Amino acid sequence: MFDLDRWIEIFQTLSKNKLRTALSGFTIAFAILLFTLLFGVGNGLKHTFEKQFARDAINSVYIRSGKTTKPYKGLQSGRQIQFRNDDSKFMNDKFEDEIQFFSPNIQRFNVQAIYKGEQNRYTIRGVYPDYQPLESAVTQEGRFLTYLDIERRAKVIAIGRLVEEDLFGQLSALGKNITLDGISYKVIGVFNDPGGDKDERFIYAPFTTIQGIYKPNDEIDQFGLTFNQNLSVEKALAFSNLLTKMLKEKHNVDPRDQSAIRVFNYAERTKKTQAFMIALNIIILFIGIGTLVAGIIGISNIMVYIVKERTKELGIRKALGATPKSIIGMIMMESIFVTALAGYIGLLIGVFSLKALGKSLEGYGILNPSVETYVIIGATIVLIIAGTIAGYIPAKRAASIKPIVALNDE
């Protein structure tokens, strides 16, 4: 039950001992402040790391061709490997269960795009509709490509958000026609991409349309696919290794040749990412626990000192009839109040500091430094509990001392 007299007494005690109160409050506030800043910076590093890998789906596999570096089966080194349409059928037939989304890809760089008086140069990609999830592209207006566009060899395009901004300003590009290398295409959709500005300056067109214009001999630049998400990292890596082996056999490439056919499996990167994130979480947790332990030790030392300093006062209280229970309760209430108030102040300073420093820290590779509310509340509760225990132990010891002994304490 709320005891007004008790709280008046507590506030009087705290006001009479400003230095002692400030010292204990500073220790607690600094512990929470440091905890908040360290966790915030740690989370900022995690956000930066996650953004670096937000460009493509985490289960993506990209297959590119190059030149052979070793002679094989009577064929000379330096031979350019060229993918064609039959490679698409080959992979889909052999790995029907492992492949989730699949798209061949033809790229044309530095294509001149013109809309009325505005013009710029972009990369145009001829792809299948399955390419959208590979790039994690999100349709902002209109739609992405469809298989009907592929079948009809339609002259339609989906453009990145920044392409729309460059050529159309504040106007919508949807339904408008853009000239690309002298050929008119209708804009059917606008997308944004978590990969950032570079990925939002791509233009996507139906694969069959671009192949018919730029690759009349059924040539393909590269392939993109996603593996079945039910595959473990180990099975996904085994799948890409077998895929690489079979493509090398199909194109008569030495199994030891690393340049002729290159398969980039994001599963390997995911495995490394997971290991890094686990290590980073452990480091952050270790630092956080260390900070809290330091704060707990500081609170404990201060509470022992405070109770020791108040030995005579407690002796007088006992001599005037105060019970051990009331003495312990008073000291614990003081401890809990100071810990909670100082912890909250430290929390506010830490959160506002992270918000104020957020933009300036981006230059150091720390993106959006922040701390989950439940983490800080949990840390504050831990310190409050520690403050309670730290106040209880010396208070109980002091309350058990006889008044005459307490009064004679030097």
Short mmCIF file of C-alpha atoms in Angstrom, two decimals:
data_model
loop_
_atom_site.label_atom_id
_atom_site.label_comp_id
_atom_site.label_asym_id
_atom_site.label_seq_id
_atom_site.Cartn_x
_atom_site.Cartn_y
_atom_site.Cartn_z
CA MET A 1 0.00 0.00 0.00
CA PHE A 2 1.26 3.49 -0.85
CA ASP A 3 2.83 5.15 2.20
CA LEU A 4 3.14 8.92 1.65
CA ASP A 5 5.19 9.47 4.81
CA ARG A 6 7.68 6.83 3.71
CA TRP A 7 8.15 8.48 0.31
CA ILE A 8 8.52 11.94 1.88
CA GLU A 9 11.20 10.48 4.11
CA ILE A 10 12.96 8.88 1.14
CA PHE A 11 12.99 12.13 -0.82
CA GLN A 12 14.30 14.02 2.18
CA THR A 13 17.09 11.49 2.59
CA LEU A 14 18.02 11.71 -1.08
CA SER A 15 17.97 15.52 -1.06
CA LYS A 16 20.20 15.68 2.01
CA ASN A 17 22.72 13.38 0.33
CA LYS A 18 22.88 14.86 -3.16
CA LEU A 19 26.42 13.70 -3.95
CA ARG A 20 25.73 10.14 -2.87
CA THR A 21 22.47 10.04 -4.84
CA ALA A 22 24.08 11.58 -7.91
CA LEU A 23 26.98 9.12 -7.76
CA SER A 24 24.74 6.05 -7.58
CA GLY A 25 22.38 7.46 -10.24
CA PHE A 26 25.25 8.27 -12.58
CA THR A 27 26.63 4.72 -12.33
CA ILE A 28 23.27 3.22 -13.27
CA ALA A 29 22.47 5.75 -16.01
CA PHE A 30 25.92 5.35 -17.54
CA ALA A 31 25.59 1.55 -17.57
CA ILE A 32 22.25 1.72 -19.41
CA LEU A 33 23.52 4.47 -21.73
CA LEU A 34 26.61 2.46 -22.65
CA PHE A 35 24.52 -0.69 -23.07
CA THR A 36 22.12 1.15 -25.41
CA LEU A 37 24.90 2.69 -27.50
CA LEU A 38 26.84 -0.57 -27.85
CA PHE A 39 23.77 -2.56 -28.80
CA GLY A 40 22.68 0.19 -31.19
CA VAL A 41 26.05 0.27 -32.96
CA GLY A 42 26.08 -3.53 -33.11
CA ASN A 43 22.63 -3.58 -34.68
CA GLY A 44 23.77 -0.86 -37.09
CA LEU A 45 26.57 -3.14 -38.27
CA LYS A 46 24.05 -5.95 -38.71
CA HIS A 47 21.76 -3.69 -40.74
CA THR A 48 24.67 -2.65 -42.97
CA PHE A 49 25.67 -6.25 -43.51
CA GLU A 50 22.08 -7.28 -44.29
CA LYS A 51 21.70 -4.44 -46.81
CA GLN A 52 24.78 -5.59 -48.68
CA PHE A 53 23.02 -8.88 -49.31
CA ALA A 54 19.55 -7.51 -50.00
CA ARG A 55 20.16 -7.13 -53.72
CA ASP A 56 19.13 -10.64 -54.73
CA ALA A 57 17.11 -13.52 -53.30
CA ILE A 58 19.15 -15.50 -50.76
CA ASN A 59 18.54 -18.72 -52.69
CA SER A 60 19.74 -17.33 -56.03
CA VAL A 61 22.16 -19.04 -58.39
CA TYR A 62 23.73 -17.21 -61.35
CA ILE A 63 25.50 -19.02 -64.19
CA ARG A 64 27.89 -17.15 -66.46
CA SER A 65 30.19 -18.28 -69.24
CA GLY A 66 33.78 -17.36 -69.98
CA LYS A 67 36.81 -18.67 -71.85
CA THR A 68 38.46 -22.02 -71.26
CA THR A 69 41.90 -21.95 -69.66
CA LYS A 70 42.78 -25.62 -70.27
CA PRO A 71 42.75 -27.78 -73.41
CA TYR A 72 40.26 -30.65 -73.23
CA LYS A 73 39.28 -33.55 -75.54
CA GLY A 74 41.35 -32.14 -78.39
CA LEU A 75 39.92 -28.64 -77.99
CA GLN A 76 42.28 -25.72 -77.43
CA SER A 77 42.27 -23.39 -74.43
CA GLY A 78 40.96 -19.86 -74.89
CA ARG A 79 37.67 -21.14 -76.36
CA GLN A 80 34.65 -18.94 -75.59
CA ILE A 81 31.74 -20.88 -74.09
CA GLN A 82 28.42 -19.78 -75.54
CA PHE A 83 25.12 -20.67 -73.88
CA ARG A 84 22.07 -21.28 -76.07
CA ASN A 85 18.38 -22.06 -75.67
CA ASP A 86 18.99 -25.82 -75.41
CA ASP A 87 20.97 -25.15 -72.20
CA SER A 88 17.75 -23.85 -70.62
CA LYS A 89 15.90 -27.06 -71.48
CA PHE A 90 18.86 -29.16 -70.33
CA MET A 91 18.95 -27.60 -66.84
CA ASN A 92 15.20 -27.66 -66.32
CA ASP A 93 14.97 -31.31 -67.40
CA LYS A 94 17.87 -32.46 -65.22
CA PHE A 95 17.01 -30.44 -62.10
CA GLU A 96 13.23 -30.14 -62.16
CA ASP A 97 12.91 -30.82 -58.41
CA GLU A 98 15.74 -28.55 -57.32
CA ILE A 99 14.89 -25.44 -59.40
CA GLN A 100 12.19 -23.08 -58.14
CA PHE A 101 12.41 -20.08 -60.52
CA PHE A 102 14.45 -20.01 -63.73
CA SER A 103 15.25 -17.37 -66.33
CA PRO A 104 17.79 -16.99 -69.13
CA ASN A 105 19.19 -13.50 -69.38
CA ILE A 106 20.43 -11.28 -72.21
CA GLN A 107 21.99 -7.95 -71.28
CA ARG A 108 22.65 -4.90 -73.42
CA PHE A 109 24.65 -2.16 -71.75
CA ASN A 110 24.62 1.56 -72.39
CA VAL A 111 21.36 1.50 -74.32
CA GLN A 112 20.09 4.98 -75.21
CA ALA A 113 16.61 5.62 -73.81
CA ILE A 114 14.60 8.58 -75.13
CA TYR A 115 11.26 10.00 -74.01
CA LYS A 116 10.33 13.25 -75.72
CA GLY A 117 13.10 15.71 -74.80
CA GLU A 118 14.64 13.54 -72.06
CA GLN A 119 17.27 10.88 -72.66
CA ASN A 120 19.75 8.75 -70.75
CA ARG A 121 21.61 5.44 -71.03
CA TYR A 122 20.68 2.26 -69.16
CA THR A 123 21.19 -1.49 -69.11
CA ILE A 124 18.32 -3.46 -70.62
CA ARG A 125 17.80 -7.09 -69.65
CA GLY A 126 15.82 -9.63 -71.63
CA VAL A 127 14.37 -12.02 -69.05
CA TYR A 128 11.49 -14.33 -68.17
CA PRO A 129 8.86 -13.39 -65.55
CA ASP A 130 10.67 -15.70 -63.09
CA TYR A 131 13.52 -13.20 -62.97
CA GLN A 132 11.59 -10.81 -60.72
CA PRO A 133 11.93 -12.87 -57.48
CA LEU A 134 15.62 -13.44 -58.25
CA GLU A 135 16.24 -9.71 -57.99
CA SER A 136 13.73 -9.20 -55.14
CA ALA A 137 12.19 -6.46 -57.33
CA VAL A 138 8.85 -5.12 -56.07
CA THR A 139 6.30 -3.76 -58.54
CA GLN A 140 5.43 -0.19 -57.63
CA GLU A 141 3.06 0.58 -60.52
CA GLY A 142 1.49 -1.60 -63.19
CA ARG A 143 2.92 -5.10 -63.56
CA PHE A 144 6.02 -7.09 -64.38
CA LEU A 145 6.51 -9.22 -67.49
CA THR A 146 4.23 -12.21 -68.16
CA TYR A 147 4.57 -15.42 -70.15
CA LEU A 148 2.05 -13.98 -72.62
CA ASP A 149 4.57 -11.18 -73.28
CA ILE A 150 7.21 -13.87 -73.85
CA GLU A 151 4.97 -15.79 -76.25
CA ARG A 152 3.98 -12.71 -78.23
CA ARG A 153 7.50 -11.26 -78.28
CA ALA A 154 5.84 -8.07 -77.08
CA LYS A 155 7.70 -4.78 -77.11
CA VAL A 156 6.91 -3.93 -73.51
CA ILE A 157 9.21 -3.05 -70.59
CA ALA A 158 9.24 -2.77 -66.82
CA ILE A 159 11.50 0.06 -65.68
CA GLY A 160 13.22 0.88 -62.40
CA ARG A 161 11.94 3.68 -60.19
CA LEU A 162 14.93 5.89 -60.99
CA VAL A 163 14.50 5.38 -64.75
CA GLU A 164 10.99 6.78 -64.37
CA GLU A 165 12.34 9.66 -62.30
CA ASP A 166 15.10 10.44 -64.84
CA LEU A 167 12.88 10.45 -67.92
CA PHE A 168 9.45 11.44 -66.59
CA GLY A 169 10.18 13.58 -63.53
CA GLN A 170 7.06 13.68 -61.37
CA LEU A 171 4.86 12.12 -64.06
CA SER A 172 3.90 8.45 -64.20
CA ALA A 173 5.63 6.39 -66.90
CA LEU A 174 2.85 3.80 -67.00
CA GLY A 175 1.41 3.38 -70.50
CA LYS A 176 3.98 5.71 -72.09
CA ASN A 177 6.38 4.71 -74.88
CA ILE A 178 10.16 4.87 -74.56
CA THR A 179 12.55 4.53 -77.49
CA LEU A 180 15.46 2.15 -76.81
CA ASP A 181 18.14 2.03 -79.51
CA GLY A 182 15.58 3.33 -81.98
CA ILE A 183 12.85 0.80 -81.07
CA SER A 184 9.69 1.88 -79.26
CA TYR A 185 8.62 -0.04 -76.11
CA LYS A 186 5.54 0.49 -73.96
CA VAL A 187 6.06 0.88 -70.21
CA ILE A 188 3.85 -1.67 -68.43
CA GLY A 189 5.33 -1.39 -64.94
CA VAL A 190 7.65 0.44 -62.55
CA PHE A 191 9.55 -1.41 -59.82
CA ASN A 192 11.74 -0.64 -56.85
CA ASP A 193 14.60 -2.81 -55.65
CA PRO A 194 16.15 -3.23 -52.16
CA GLY A 195 19.55 -3.41 -53.86
CA GLY A 196 19.55 0.38 -54.19
CA ASP A 197 20.02 3.00 -56.89
CA LYS A 198 22.02 0.86 -59.31
CA ASP A 199 19.36 -1.86 -59.46
CA GLU A 200 16.61 0.72 -59.89
CA ARG A 201 18.16 1.92 -63.16
CA PHE A 202 17.63 -1.37 -65.00
CA ILE A 203 15.05 -1.96 -67.70
CA TYR A 204 13.45 -5.40 -68.15
CA ALA A 205 11.96 -6.63 -71.44
CA PRO A 206 10.63 -10.05 -72.58
CA PHE A 207 13.51 -12.46 -73.21
CA THR A 208 12.19 -13.53 -76.62
CA THR A 209 11.88 -9.91 -77.77
CA ILE A 210 15.47 -9.01 -76.84
CA GLN A 211 16.88 -12.30 -78.15
CA GLY A 212 15.12 -11.81 -81.49
CA ILE A 213 16.60 -8.32 -81.84
CA TYR A 214 20.13 -8.79 -80.49
CA LYS A 215 20.80 -12.58 -80.50
CA PRO A 216 19.25 -14.13 -83.63
CA ASN A 217 21.31 -17.33 -83.20
CA ASP A 218 19.59 -18.30 -79.92
CA GLU A 219 22.53 -17.10 -77.86
CA ILE A 220 22.15 -16.45 -74.14
CA ASP A 221 24.45 -14.34 -71.94
CA GLN A 222 23.74 -15.98 -68.60
CA PHE A 223 21.15 -17.76 -66.45
CA GLY A 224 19.54 -16.94 -63.15
CA LEU A 225 17.61 -19.35 -60.98
CA THR A 226 16.52 -19.95 -57.41
CA PHE A 227 16.82 -23.35 -55.81
CA ASN A 228 14.02 -24.98 -53.84
CA GLN A 229 13.86 -23.32 -50.42
CA ASN A 230 13.36 -26.70 -48.77
CA LEU A 231 16.97 -27.56 -49.59
CA SER A 232 19.46 -27.16 -46.77
CA VAL A 233 22.57 -25.07 -47.38
CA GLU A 234 24.64 -28.24 -47.83
CA LYS A 235 22.16 -29.71 -50.35
CA ALA A 236 21.95 -26.40 -52.20
CA LEU A 237 25.74 -26.32 -52.54
CA ALA A 238 25.75 -29.96 -53.69
CA PHE A 239 23.10 -29.06 -56.29
CA SER A 240 25.16 -26.19 -57.73
CA ASN A 241 28.31 -28.33 -57.78
CA LEU A 242 26.50 -31.05 -59.75
CA LEU A 243 24.99 -28.41 -62.06
CA THR A 244 28.46 -27.01 -62.74
CA LYS A 245 29.85 -30.48 -63.42
CA MET A 246 27.07 -31.37 -65.89
CA LEU A 247 27.33 -28.07 -67.76
CA LYS A 248 31.08 -28.57 -68.11
CA GLU A 249 30.49 -32.04 -69.50
CA LYS A 250 27.90 -30.70 -71.94
CA HIS A 251 30.26 -27.98 -73.23
CA ASN A 252 33.42 -30.14 -73.18
CA VAL A 253 35.17 -28.18 -70.46
CA ASP A 254 37.94 -29.59 -68.28
CA PRO A 255 36.48 -30.32 -64.79
CA ARG A 256 39.38 -28.37 -63.26
CA ASP A 257 38.75 -25.27 -65.39
CA GLN A 258 37.35 -22.56 -63.11
CA SER A 259 36.87 -19.83 -65.73
CA ALA A 260 34.86 -21.40 -68.56
CA ILE A 261 31.62 -21.85 -66.64
CA ARG A 262 31.13 -19.94 -63.39
CA VAL A 263 28.29 -20.72 -61.03
CA PHE A 264 27.64 -18.27 -58.19
CA ASN A 265 25.50 -19.87 -55.50
CA TYR A 266 24.18 -17.53 -52.82
CA ALA A 267 23.85 -20.51 -50.49
CA GLU A 268 27.58 -20.30 -49.88
CA ARG A 269 27.28 -16.62 -49.12
CA THR A 270 24.28 -17.34 -46.92
CA LYS A 271 26.33 -19.88 -44.97
CA LYS A 272 29.08 -17.32 -44.40
CA THR A 273 26.51 -14.64 -43.58
CA GLN A 274 24.86 -16.85 -40.97
CA ALA A 275 28.23 -17.60 -39.38
CA PHE A 276 29.11 -13.90 -39.32
CA MET A 277 25.73 -12.92 -37.85
CA ILE A 278 26.04 -15.55 -35.12
CA ALA A 279 29.53 -14.32 -34.26
CA LEU A 280 28.37 -10.69 -34.27
CA ASN A 281 25.39 -11.51 -32.04
CA ILE A 282 27.68 -13.31 -29.60
CA ILE A 283 30.05 -10.34 -29.50
CA ILE A 284 27.18 -7.88 -28.96
CA LEU A 285 25.68 -10.12 -26.26
CA PHE A 286 29.08 -10.50 -24.56
CA ILE A 287 29.65 -6.74 -24.56
CA GLY A 288 26.11 -6.10 -23.32
CA ILE A 289 26.43 -8.60 -20.49
CA GLY A 290 29.83 -7.17 -19.59
CA THR A 291 28.35 -3.69 -19.44
CA LEU A 292 25.50 -4.84 -17.21
CA VAL A 293 27.87 -6.76 -14.94
CA ALA A 294 30.01 -3.64 -14.57
CA GLY A 295 26.88 -1.67 -13.72
CA ILE A 296 25.77 -4.30 -11.18
CA ILE A 297 29.19 -4.27 -9.52
CA GLY A 298 29.09 -0.47 -9.40
CA ILE A 299 25.62 -0.47 -7.84
CA SER A 300 26.63 -3.11 -5.29
CA ASN A 301 29.73 -1.21 -4.20
CA ILE A 302 27.83 2.03 -3.89
CA MET A 303 25.01 0.43 -1.90
CA VAL A 304 27.50 -1.17 0.52
CA TYR A 305 29.13 2.25 0.96
CA ILE A 306 25.77 4.00 1.41
CA VAL A 307 24.58 1.58 4.08
CA LYS A 308 27.94 1.72 5.84
CA GLU A 309 27.80 5.51 5.84
CA ARG A 310 24.30 5.45 7.33
CA THR A 311 25.10 3.01 10.15
CA LYS A 312 24.64 5.62 12.92
CA GLU A 313 21.44 6.88 11.32
CA LEU A 314 20.07 3.34 11.25
CA GLY A 315 21.11 2.84 14.86
CA ILE A 316 19.16 5.93 15.89
CA ARG A 317 16.13 4.67 13.98
CA LYS A 318 16.29 1.33 15.77
CA ALA A 319 16.71 3.08 19.12
CA LEU A 320 13.54 5.08 18.37
CA GLY A 321 11.61 1.89 17.69
CA ALA A 322 12.10 1.24 13.97
CA THR A 323 11.84 -2.44 13.12
CA PRO A 324 14.45 -4.24 11.00
CA LYS A 325 11.74 -4.82 8.41
CA SER A 326 10.98 -1.11 8.06
CA ILE A 327 14.70 -0.24 7.78
CA ILE A 328 15.26 -2.87 5.09
CA GLY A 329 12.12 -1.72 3.25
CA MET A 330 13.21 1.92 3.29
CA ILE A 331 16.70 1.20 1.92
CA MET A 332 15.32 -1.12 -0.78
CA MET A 333 12.73 1.44 -1.85
CA GLU A 334 15.45 4.06 -2.16
CA SER A 335 17.57 1.64 -4.15
CA ILE A 336 14.73 0.66 -6.51
CA PHE A 337 13.64 4.27 -7.03
CA VAL A 338 17.13 5.57 -7.82
CA THR A 339 17.90 2.58 -10.07
CA ALA A 340 14.63 2.85 -12.03
CA LEU A 341 14.82 6.63 -12.46
CA ALA A 342 18.51 6.68 -13.42
CA GLY A 343 18.03 3.70 -15.73
CA TYR A 344 15.18 5.44 -17.53
CA ILE A 345 17.25 8.61 -17.93
CA GLY A 346 20.16 6.58 -19.32
CA LEU A 347 17.77 4.83 -21.70
CA LEU A 348 16.36 8.12 -23.02
CA ILE A 349 19.81 9.64 -23.51
CA GLY A 350 20.99 6.49 -25.32
CA VAL A 351 17.99 6.29 -27.66
CA PHE A 352 18.09 10.00 -28.55
CA SER A 353 21.87 9.82 -29.04
CA LEU A 354 21.46 6.96 -31.53
CA LYS A 355 18.79 8.91 -33.42
CA ALA A 356 20.93 12.05 -33.47
CA LEU A 357 24.06 10.20 -34.60
CA GLY A 358 22.28 7.84 -37.04
CA LYS A 359 23.08 9.67 -40.28
CA SER A 360 26.64 10.60 -39.33
CA LEU A 361 27.47 6.96 -38.51
CA GLU A 362 26.55 5.78 -42.03
CA GLY A 363 29.94 7.00 -43.22
CA TYR A 364 31.54 4.47 -40.86
CA GLY A 365 29.48 1.55 -42.17
CA ILE A 366 26.85 1.70 -39.42
CA LEU A 367 23.33 1.85 -40.85
CA ASN A 368 20.28 2.75 -38.77
CA PRO A 369 21.76 2.10 -35.31
CA SER A 370 18.85 1.21 -33.05
CA VAL A 371 17.89 -1.04 -30.17
CA GLU A 372 14.72 -3.05 -29.72
CA THR A 373 12.60 -1.68 -26.89
CA TYR A 374 12.29 -5.04 -25.17
CA VAL A 375 16.09 -5.40 -24.97
CA ILE A 376 16.56 -2.08 -23.17
CA ILE A 377 13.57 -2.63 -20.89
CA GLY A 378 14.98 -6.06 -20.05
CA ALA A 379 18.40 -4.57 -19.27
CA THR A 380 16.81 -1.90 -17.07
CA ILE A 381 14.80 -4.52 -15.19
CA VAL A 382 17.99 -6.53 -14.64
CA LEU A 383 19.67 -3.46 -13.14
CA ILE A 384 16.63 -2.74 -10.96
CA ILE A 385 16.69 -6.30 -9.67
CA ALA A 386 20.45 -6.01 -9.13
CA GLY A 387 19.92 -2.71 -7.30
CA THR A 388 17.26 -4.34 -5.12
CA ILE A 389 19.53 -7.23 -4.22
CA ALA A 390 22.47 -4.89 -3.77
CA GLY A 391 20.42 -2.82 -1.34
CA TYR A 392 18.86 -5.76 0.48
CA ILE A 393 22.03 -7.59 1.50
CA PRO A 394 23.82 -4.70 3.29
CA ALA A 395 20.47 -3.37 4.60
CA LYS A 396 19.66 -6.70 6.23
CA ARG A 397 23.13 -6.79 7.78
CA ALA A 398 22.77 -3.24 9.07
CA ALA A 399 19.26 -3.88 10.41
CA SER A 400 20.57 -6.78 12.49
CA ILE A 401 23.16 -4.63 14.31
CA LYS A 402 22.25 -3.61 17.83
CA PRO A 403 21.53 0.12 18.29
CA ILE A 404 24.40 0.64 20.80
CA VAL A 405 26.90 -0.94 18.35
CA ALA A 406 25.58 1.16 15.46
CA LEU A 407 25.80 4.37 17.48
CA ASN A 408 29.42 3.63 18.40
CA ASP A 409 30.39 2.89 14.78
CA GLU A 410 33.19 5.03 13.42
#
